[in-house]
């Protein structure tokens, strides 16, 4: 057979899904196809525990796309060879020469899933290593414990595969296998990381953002949509952002509620609205970027009082992270530099000097008796705008909640 250059995709924990494994793998394949859709067409192949993608002259572009597809653990550039020892040896030497052009330490590891091949795995490794030494003299040395590179040889039913090294994948589960949820997306550092963590576990997300124009600027909304564009690269499909008009609610809270309870009541409204938007979009959970003790609304007492307004699961993937860990993840996924732009979100409007850190549920409920809850929620939804966000741009979707 003619030698081909492919990318072999390893998918880690998907292989442990038992009878449901094929559902997860099929979703991963669809997500890979979607990620590569605007590149020259090629067929994604699935065969006995391996996914392969042909490489044209665009390997770097393909690897870059695949590195953001959740469910992929490693991306291995491979050479194919016919199931003939001489062909495998030549492919192994070419692969090692590319990985270590100036020589160095290596070992050969072989696996033989096609038991019809006449050599055992140790015999293949020995023959391939011997060939490399015979062809290169003392350029390379064997190192069994900590080699610079491992030459992997896999003899499978359809062909032999040879590869040396890999690119890291995003890991996790394919988006679309974990249900649908809404993420409360502010312009800060934490919530985009929470969105990323949701997607990493296969959750298909929609974002809910609360804006308080004119107290917050149009730049604050632009900042959130820019964050959504970064997240859309990981989402592997368009991401919808529901921008909720929150100004009248905040003005009403400020007018009738004690200022130390302002944040608590505000968050209770946010959760009510997030639940309604989730229900209208077949979502079954709410994600937030909260971390215990980080701010007044994130004490356990505050979370209990705020959570009380929704029956929907509220998931907090950053709950045990400190700020330094969250910042590191934000930098890694590409949201940090946007999050620190100096355009504040609605949480800074009417911010009290001493917010209540241990609110009481009965007190919060009594204060809300002075608010026209249903009318305020209905108006906020009616004035909500929905944006369709892709890595390349933003379009507005009108009349969704009117």
CSV table of C-alpha atoms in Angstrom, one decimal:
chain,number,residue,atom,x,y,z
A,1,UNK,CA,0.0,0.0,0.0
A,2,UNK,CA,1.1,3.6,-0.5
A,3,UNK,CA,2.3,5.4,2.6
A,4,UNK,CA,-0.1,7.9,4.0
A,5,UNK,CA,0.3,10.6,6.6
A,6,UNK,CA,-2.6,10.7,9.0
A,7,UNK,CA,-3.6,12.1,12.4
A,8,UNK,CA,-4.6,9.4,14.8
A,9,UNK,CA,-7.0,10.5,17.5
A,10,UNK,CA,-7.0,8.9,20.9
A,11,UNK,CA,-10.1,9.4,22.9
A,12,UNK,CA,-9.3,8.3,26.5
A,13,UNK,CA,-12.3,7.7,28.7
A,14,UNK,CA,-14.8,7.3,25.9
A,15,UNK,CA,-13.4,3.8,25.5
A,16,UNK,CA,-14.8,2.9,29.0
A,17,UNK,CA,-18.4,3.7,28.2
A,18,UNK,CA,-19.4,0.0,27.6
A,19,UNK,CA,-22.5,-0.5,25.5
A,20,UNK,CA,-23.0,3.2,25.1
A,21,UNK,CA,-19.5,3.8,23.7
A,22,UNK,CA,-20.5,4.1,20.1
A,23,UNK,CA,-22.9,6.9,20.9
A,24,UNK,CA,-20.1,8.9,22.4
A,25,UNK,CA,-17.7,8.1,19.6
A,26,UNK,CA,-20.2,9.0,16.9
A,27,UNK,CA,-20.8,12.4,18.5
A,28,UNK,CA,-17.0,12.9,18.7
A,29,UNK,CA,-16.7,12.1,15.0
A,30,UNK,CA,-19.5,14.6,14.2
A,31,UNK,CA,-17.7,17.3,16.3
A,32,UNK,CA,-14.4,16.6,14.5
A,33,UNK,CA,-16.2,16.9,11.1
A,34,UNK,CA,-17.8,20.2,12.2
A,35,UNK,CA,-14.4,21.5,13.4
A,36,UNK,CA,-12.8,20.8,10.1
A,37,UNK,CA,-15.8,21.8,7.9
A,38,UNK,CA,-14.2,24.9,6.3
A,39,UNK,CA,-11.0,23.1,5.5
A,40,UNK,CA,-10.5,20.9,2.3
A,41,UNK,CA,-12.9,18.0,2.5
A,42,UNK,CA,-11.6,14.7,3.9
A,43,UNK,CA,-13.1,11.6,5.4
A,44,UNK,CA,-12.9,10.9,9.1
A,45,UNK,CA,-12.3,7.2,9.6
A,46,UNK,CA,-13.3,5.0,12.6
A,47,UNK,CA,-11.8,1.6,13.0
A,48,UNK,CA,-11.5,-0.6,16.1
A,49,UNK,CA,-10.8,2.0,18.7
A,50,UNK,CA,-9.0,4.5,16.6
A,51,UNK,CA,-10.1,7.6,14.7
A,52,UNK,CA,-7.9,8.8,11.9
A,53,UNK,CA,-8.0,12.1,9.8
A,54,UNK,CA,-6.1,12.4,6.5
A,55,UNK,CA,-3.5,15.2,6.4
A,56,UNK,CA,-3.2,17.1,3.2
A,57,UNK,CA,-0.8,20.1,3.3
A,58,UNK,CA,-2.6,21.5,6.3
A,59,UNK,CA,-1.4,19.5,9.3
A,60,UNK,CA,-0.9,22.5,11.6
A,61,UNK,CA,-4.3,23.9,10.9
A,62,UNK,CA,-6.0,20.5,11.4
A,63,UNK,CA,-4.1,19.9,14.7
A,64,UNK,CA,-5.0,23.4,15.9
A,65,UNK,CA,-8.7,22.7,15.3
A,66,UNK,CA,-8.7,19.3,16.8
A,67,UNK,CA,-6.9,20.5,19.9
A,68,UNK,CA,-10.1,22.4,20.8
A,69,UNK,CA,-12.5,19.4,20.4
A,70,UNK,CA,-13.5,18.0,23.7
A,71,UNK,CA,-13.2,14.2,23.9
A,72,UNK,CA,-9.8,14.0,22.2
A,73,UNK,CA,-7.0,13.1,24.6
A,74,UNK,CA,-4.1,13.0,22.1
A,75,UNK,CA,-3.4,13.7,18.4
A,76,UNK,CA,-0.7,11.6,16.9
A,77,UNK,CA,0.8,12.3,13.5
A,78,UNK,CA,1.2,8.8,12.0
A,79,UNK,CA,2.6,7.1,8.9
A,80,UNK,CA,0.7,4.1,7.5
A,81,UNK,CA,2.6,1.1,6.1
A,82,UNK,CA,1.6,-2.2,4.6
A,83,UNK,CA,1.7,-5.1,7.0
A,84,UNK,CA,5.1,-6.1,5.9
A,85,UNK,CA,8.1,-5.9,8.2
A,86,UNK,CA,10.3,-4.1,5.7
A,87,UNK,CA,7.6,-1.4,5.1
A,88,UNK,CA,7.2,-1.0,8.8
A,89,UNK,CA,10.9,-0.6,9.4
A,90,UNK,CA,11.2,2.1,6.7
A,91,UNK,CA,8.3,4.0,8.1
A,92,UNK,CA,9.8,3.8,11.6
A,93,UNK,CA,13.1,5.1,10.5
A,94,UNK,CA,11.5,8.0,8.7
A,95,UNK,CA,9.3,8.8,11.7
A,96,UNK,CA,12.3,8.8,14.1
A,97,UNK,CA,14.4,10.8,11.7
A,98,UNK,CA,11.8,13.5,11.6
A,99,UNK,CA,11.3,13.5,15.4
A,100,UNK,CA,15.1,13.4,16.3
A,101,UNK,CA,16.9,14.7,13.2
A,102,UNK,CA,20.2,15.1,15.1
A,103,UNK,CA,20.1,11.7,16.8
A,104,UNK,CA,19.3,10.9,20.4
A,105,UNK,CA,17.7,8.2,22.7
A,106,UNK,CA,14.7,6.2,21.7
A,107,UNK,CA,12.8,3.0,22.2
A,108,UNK,CA,10.3,1.0,20.1
A,109,UNK,CA,6.9,-0.1,21.5
A,110,UNK,CA,4.8,-2.3,19.4
A,111,UNK,CA,1.2,-3.6,19.6
A,112,UNK,CA,-0.3,-6.3,17.4
A,113,UNK,CA,-4.1,-6.3,17.3
A,114,UNK,CA,-4.0,-8.3,14.1
A,115,UNK,CA,-3.0,-11.7,15.5
A,116,UNK,CA,-2.5,-13.0,11.9
A,117,UNK,CA,0.7,-11.0,11.6
A,118,UNK,CA,3.5,-13.6,12.0
A,119,UNK,CA,5.5,-11.7,14.6
A,120,UNK,CA,4.8,-11.0,18.3
A,121,UNK,CA,4.9,-7.5,19.6
A,122,UNK,CA,8.4,-7.9,21.2
A,123,UNK,CA,9.7,-9.4,18.0
A,124,UNK,CA,8.4,-6.4,16.0
A,125,UNK,CA,10.1,-4.0,18.4
A,126,UNK,CA,13.4,-5.8,18.2
A,127,UNK,CA,13.3,-6.0,14.4
A,128,UNK,CA,12.5,-2.4,14.0
A,129,UNK,CA,15.1,-1.2,16.5
A,130,UNK,CA,17.7,-3.4,14.9
A,131,UNK,CA,16.9,-1.9,11.5
A,132,UNK,CA,17.3,1.6,12.8
A,133,UNK,CA,20.7,0.9,14.2
A,134,UNK,CA,21.8,-0.9,11.0
A,135,UNK,CA,20.8,2.1,8.9
A,136,UNK,CA,22.1,4.9,11.1
A,137,UNK,CA,25.2,3.6,12.9
A,138,UNK,CA,25.7,5.3,16.2
A,139,UNK,CA,23.4,8.2,15.5
A,140,UNK,CA,20.8,6.8,17.9
A,141,UNK,CA,21.0,4.9,21.2
A,142,UNK,CA,18.5,2.7,22.9
A,143,UNK,CA,17.0,3.9,26.2
A,144,UNK,CA,14.4,1.8,27.8
A,145,UNK,CA,13.5,3.8,30.8
A,146,UNK,CA,13.3,7.5,29.8
A,147,UNK,CA,13.8,7.9,26.1
A,148,UNK,CA,13.6,11.2,24.3
A,149,UNK,CA,11.1,9.6,22.0
A,150,UNK,CA,9.1,6.4,21.7
A,151,UNK,CA,8.6,4.9,18.2
A,152,UNK,CA,5.1,3.4,18.4
A,153,UNK,CA,4.2,0.6,16.0
A,154,UNK,CA,0.6,-0.6,15.8
A,155,UNK,CA,-0.2,-3.5,13.5
A,156,UNK,CA,-4.0,-3.5,13.0
A,157,UNK,CA,-6.4,-5.3,10.6
A,158,UNK,CA,-6.3,-2.7,7.9
A,159,UNK,CA,-2.7,-1.5,8.0
A,160,UNK,CA,0.3,-0.8,10.2
A,161,UNK,CA,0.6,2.6,11.9
A,162,UNK,CA,3.9,4.2,13.0
A,163,UNK,CA,4.1,7.3,15.1
A,164,UNK,CA,6.4,9.2,17.5
A,165,UNK,CA,5.0,11.8,19.9
A,166,UNK,CA,1.7,13.5,20.0
A,167,UNK,CA,-0.1,16.8,20.5
A,168,UNK,CA,-2.3,17.2,23.6
A,169,UNK,CA,-6.1,17.2,23.1
A,170,UNK,CA,-8.7,19.1,25.1
A,171,UNK,CA,-9.7,15.8,26.9
A,172,UNK,CA,-13.1,15.6,28.6
A,173,UNK,CA,-16.3,14.5,26.8
A,174,UNK,CA,-17.6,15.5,23.4
A,175,UNK,CA,-19.9,18.5,23.5
A,176,UNK,CA,-23.5,17.2,23.0
A,177,UNK,CA,-23.2,14.1,25.1
A,178,UNK,CA,-23.8,15.8,28.5
A,179,UNK,CA,-27.2,17.5,28.0
A,180,UNK,CA,-27.9,21.2,27.7
A,181,UNK,CA,-27.4,24.0,30.3
A,182,UNK,CA,-27.3,27.7,30.6
A,183,UNK,CA,-24.2,29.5,31.9
A,184,UNK,CA,-24.6,32.8,33.8
A,185,UNK,CA,-21.9,34.7,31.9
A,186,UNK,CA,-20.6,38.0,33.3
A,187,UNK,CA,-17.7,39.9,31.9
A,188,UNK,CA,-15.4,38.7,34.7
A,189,UNK,CA,-12.7,36.1,34.9
A,190,UNK,CA,-14.6,33.3,36.6
A,191,UNK,CA,-17.8,32.6,34.5
A,192,UNK,CA,-16.0,32.0,31.2
A,193,UNK,CA,-13.9,29.4,32.9
A,194,UNK,CA,-17.1,27.8,34.3
A,195,UNK,CA,-18.5,27.7,30.8
A,196,UNK,CA,-15.3,26.0,29.6
A,197,UNK,CA,-15.6,23.4,32.4
A,198,UNK,CA,-19.2,22.7,31.4
A,199,UNK,CA,-18.3,22.1,27.8
A,200,UNK,CA,-15.4,19.9,28.8
A,201,UNK,CA,-17.9,17.5,30.4
A,202,UNK,CA,-19.9,17.3,27.1
A,203,UNK,CA,-22.5,19.9,28.1
A,204,UNK,CA,-24.1,22.0,25.3
A,205,UNK,CA,-24.4,25.5,26.7
A,206,UNK,CA,-26.2,28.7,26.2
A,207,UNK,CA,-25.1,31.9,27.9
A,208,UNK,CA,-27.2,34.3,30.0
A,209,UNK,CA,-25.8,37.8,30.6
A,210,UNK,CA,-27.4,40.5,32.6
A,211,UNK,CA,-26.9,44.1,31.4
A,212,UNK,CA,-27.9,47.3,33.1
A,213,UNK,CA,-27.7,49.9,30.4
A,214,UNK,CA,-27.2,52.9,30.8
A,215,UNK,CA,-25.5,52.1,34.2
A,216,UNK,CA,-23.2,49.8,32.3
A,217,UNK,CA,-21.8,50.7,28.9
A,218,UNK,CA,-22.2,49.1,25.5
A,219,UNK,CA,-18.6,48.2,25.8
A,220,UNK,CA,-19.5,45.9,28.7
A,221,UNK,CA,-21.8,43.9,26.4
A,222,UNK,CA,-19.3,43.9,23.6
A,223,UNK,CA,-16.8,42.5,26.1
A,224,UNK,CA,-19.2,39.6,26.9
A,225,UNK,CA,-19.8,38.9,23.2
A,226,UNK,CA,-16.0,38.8,22.7
A,227,UNK,CA,-15.7,36.3,25.5
A,228,UNK,CA,-18.5,34.3,23.8
A,229,UNK,CA,-16.5,34.2,20.6
A,230,UNK,CA,-13.6,32.6,22.4
A,231,UNK,CA,-15.9,30.1,24.0
A,232,UNK,CA,-17.5,29.3,20.7
A,233,UNK,CA,-14.2,28.0,19.4
A,234,UNK,CA,-14.4,25.3,22.2
A,235,UNK,CA,-18.1,24.8,21.9
A,236,UNK,CA,-17.7,23.6,18.3
A,237,UNK,CA,-21.0,25.1,17.2
A,238,UNK,CA,-22.7,28.5,17.4
A,239,UNK,CA,-23.2,29.8,21.0
A,240,UNK,CA,-26.3,31.7,21.9
A,241,UNK,CA,-26.0,34.6,24.3
A,242,UNK,CA,-29.2,35.9,26.0
A,243,UNK,CA,-28.6,39.5,27.1
A,244,UNK,CA,-31.2,40.2,29.8
A,245,UNK,CA,-32.3,43.8,30.4
A,246,UNK,CA,-31.8,44.0,34.1
A,247,UNK,CA,-31.9,47.8,34.8
A,248,UNK,CA,-35.4,48.1,36.0
A,249,UNK,CA,-35.0,45.2,38.4
A,250,UNK,CA,-31.9,46.7,39.9
A,251,UNK,CA,-33.6,50.1,40.3
A,252,UNK,CA,-36.6,48.5,42.0
A,253,UNK,CA,-34.4,46.6,44.4
A,254,UNK,CA,-32.4,49.7,45.2
A,255,UNK,CA,-35.6,51.6,45.9
A,256,UNK,CA,-37.2,49.3,48.4
A,257,UNK,CA,-34.7,46.8,49.8
A,258,UNK,CA,-32.0,47.5,52.5
A,259,UNK,CA,-28.7,48.0,50.7
A,260,UNK,CA,-26.9,45.2,52.5
A,261,UNK,CA,-29.4,42.8,51.0
A,262,UNK,CA,-29.2,44.2,47.5
A,263,UNK,CA,-26.7,41.6,46.1
A,264,UNK,CA,-28.8,38.8,47.6
A,265,UNK,CA,-32.1,39.9,46.1
A,266,UNK,CA,-30.4,40.7,42.8
A,267,UNK,CA,-28.9,37.2,42.5
A,268,UNK,CA,-32.3,35.7,43.4
A,269,UNK,CA,-33.8,37.6,40.4
A,270,UNK,CA,-30.9,36.4,38.2
A,271,UNK,CA,-31.5,32.8,39.1
A,272,UNK,CA,-35.3,33.1,38.4
A,273,UNK,CA,-34.6,34.6,35.0
A,274,UNK,CA,-31.8,32.0,34.2
A,275,UNK,CA,-34.3,29.2,35.1
A,276,UNK,CA,-37.0,30.6,32.8
A,277,UNK,CA,-34.5,31.0,29.9
A,278,UNK,CA,-33.2,27.5,30.5
A,279,UNK,CA,-36.7,26.1,30.4
A,280,UNK,CA,-37.6,27.8,27.2
A,281,UNK,CA,-34.5,26.4,25.6
A,282,UNK,CA,-34.7,22.7,26.8
A,283,UNK,CA,-31.8,23.3,29.2
A,284,UNK,CA,-31.9,21.4,32.5
A,285,UNK,CA,-29.2,23.0,34.7
A,286,UNK,CA,-27.6,26.4,35.5
A,287,UNK,CA,-23.8,26.8,35.6
A,288,UNK,CA,-22.2,29.7,37.5
A,289,UNK,CA,-18.6,30.7,38.1
A,290,UNK,CA,-19.0,30.9,41.9
A,291,UNK,CA,-16.2,29.8,44.4
A,292,UNK,CA,-16.9,29.5,48.1
A,293,UNK,CA,-16.0,32.6,50.0
A,294,UNK,CA,-14.7,34.6,47.1
A,295,UNK,CA,-17.3,37.4,47.4
A,296,UNK,CA,-20.3,38.1,49.7
A,297,UNK,CA,-22.8,36.3,47.4
A,298,UNK,CA,-20.6,33.2,47.4
A,299,UNK,CA,-20.7,32.3,51.1
A,300,UNK,CA,-22.6,29.1,51.8
A,301,UNK,CA,-25.3,31.0,53.6
A,302,UNK,CA,-25.7,33.3,50.5
A,303,UNK,CA,-25.8,30.4,48.1
A,304,UNK,CA,-28.5,28.7,50.1
A,305,UNK,CA,-30.7,31.8,50.2
A,306,UNK,CA,-30.1,32.5,46.5
A,307,UNK,CA,-30.5,28.9,45.3
A,308,UNK,CA,-33.9,28.7,47.0
A,309,UNK,CA,-35.7,30.4,44.1
A,310,UNK,CA,-35.0,27.6,41.6
A,311,UNK,CA,-35.6,23.9,41.5
A,312,UNK,CA,-33.1,23.5,38.6
A,313,UNK,CA,-29.7,22.1,39.5
A,314,UNK,CA,-27.1,24.8,39.9
A,315,UNK,CA,-23.6,23.6,39.1
A,316,UNK,CA,-20.5,25.4,40.2
A,317,UNK,CA,-17.4,23.7,38.7
A,318,UNK,CA,-15.1,26.3,40.3
A,319,UNK,CA,-16.4,25.9,43.8
A,320,UNK,CA,-13.1,24.7,45.3
A,321,UNK,CA,-10.8,26.8,43.1
A,322,UNK,CA,-8.8,29.8,44.4
A,323,UNK,CA,-8.4,32.9,42.3
A,324,UNK,CA,-4.9,32.0,41.1
A,325,UNK,CA,-6.1,28.7,39.7
A,326,UNK,CA,-9.0,30.3,38.0
A,327,UNK,CA,-6.8,33.0,36.4
A,328,UNK,CA,-4.4,30.3,35.2
A,329,UNK,CA,-7.2,28.5,33.4
A,330,UNK,CA,-8.6,31.7,32.0
A,331,UNK,CA,-5.2,32.4,30.5
A,332,UNK,CA,-4.9,28.9,29.1
A,333,UNK,CA,-8.3,29.0,27.3
A,334,UNK,CA,-7.8,32.6,26.0
A,335,UNK,CA,-10.4,34.5,27.9
A,336,UNK,CA,-8.3,36.3,30.6
A,337,UNK,CA,-7.2,39.3,28.5
A,338,UNK,CA,-10.8,40.0,27.5
A,339,UNK,CA,-12.1,39.6,31.1
A,340,UNK,CA,-9.7,42.2,32.5
A,341,UNK,CA,-10.9,45.0,30.1
A,342,UNK,CA,-12.1,47.8,32.4
A,343,UNK,CA,-15.8,47.7,31.5
A,344,UNK,CA,-17.8,46.7,34.6
A,345,UNK,CA,-20.9,44.5,34.6
A,346,UNK,CA,-24.2,44.9,36.4
A,347,UNK,CA,-23.0,43.4,39.6
A,348,UNK,CA,-21.1,46.7,40.3
A,349,UNK,CA,-24.3,48.8,40.0
A,350,UNK,CA,-25.5,50.0,43.4
A,351,UNK,CA,-22.9,47.9,45.1
A,352,UNK,CA,-23.2,48.3,48.9
A,353,UNK,CA,-20.1,49.0,51.0
A,354,UNK,CA,-21.0,46.2,53.4
A,355,UNK,CA,-23.1,43.5,51.7
A,356,UNK,CA,-24.8,40.8,53.9
A,357,UNK,CA,-22.6,37.7,54.0
A,358,UNK,CA,-25.0,35.6,56.0
A,359,UNK,CA,-28.4,36.5,54.7
A,360,UNK,CA,-31.5,34.8,56.1
A,361,UNK,CA,-34.1,33.3,53.7
A,362,UNK,CA,-37.1,34.6,55.6
A,363,UNK,CA,-35.7,38.1,55.5
A,364,UNK,CA,-35.0,38.0,51.8
A,365,UNK,CA,-38.5,36.6,51.1
A,366,UNK,CA,-40.1,39.3,53.2
A,367,UNK,CA,-38.3,42.1,51.3
A,368,UNK,CA,-39.4,40.7,48.0
A,369,UNK,CA,-43.0,41.1,49.1
A,370,UNK,CA,-42.5,44.8,48.4
A,371,UNK,CA,-41.5,44.1,44.8
A,372,UNK,CA,-43.7,43.4,41.7
A,373,UNK,CA,-41.8,40.1,41.0
A,374,UNK,CA,-43.9,38.8,38.1
A,375,UNK,CA,-44.1,42.2,36.3
A,376,UNK,CA,-40.4,42.8,36.7
A,377,UNK,CA,-39.4,39.4,35.5
A,378,UNK,CA,-41.8,39.6,32.5
A,379,UNK,CA,-40.4,43.0,31.4
A,380,UNK,CA,-36.8,41.8,31.7
A,381,UNK,CA,-37.6,38.8,29.5
A,382,UNK,CA,-39.5,40.8,27.0
A,383,UNK,CA,-36.5,43.2,26.6
A,384,UNK,CA,-34.0,40.4,26.4
A,385,UNK,CA,-31.9,40.2,23.2
A,386,UNK,CA,-30.4,37.0,21.9
A,387,UNK,CA,-27.1,36.9,19.9
A,388,UNK,CA,-25.8,34.0,17.8
A,389,UNK,CA,-22.0,33.9,18.3
A,390,UNK,CA,-19.5,32.0,16.3
A,391,UNK,CA,-15.7,32.4,16.4
A,392,UNK,CA,-16.0,34.7,13.3
A,393,UNK,CA,-18.7,37.0,14.4
A,394,UNK,CA,-22.0,37.9,16.1
A,395,UNK,CA,-25.5,38.3,14.8
A,396,UNK,CA,-28.7,39.3,16.7
A,397,UNK,CA,-31.7,37.0,16.8
A,398,UNK,CA,-34.8,39.0,17.3
A,399,UNK,CA,-38.2,38.5,19.0
A,400,UNK,CA,-37.3,35.3,21.0
A,401,UNK,CA,-38.9,36.4,24.2
A,402,UNK,CA,-41.3,39.1,23.1
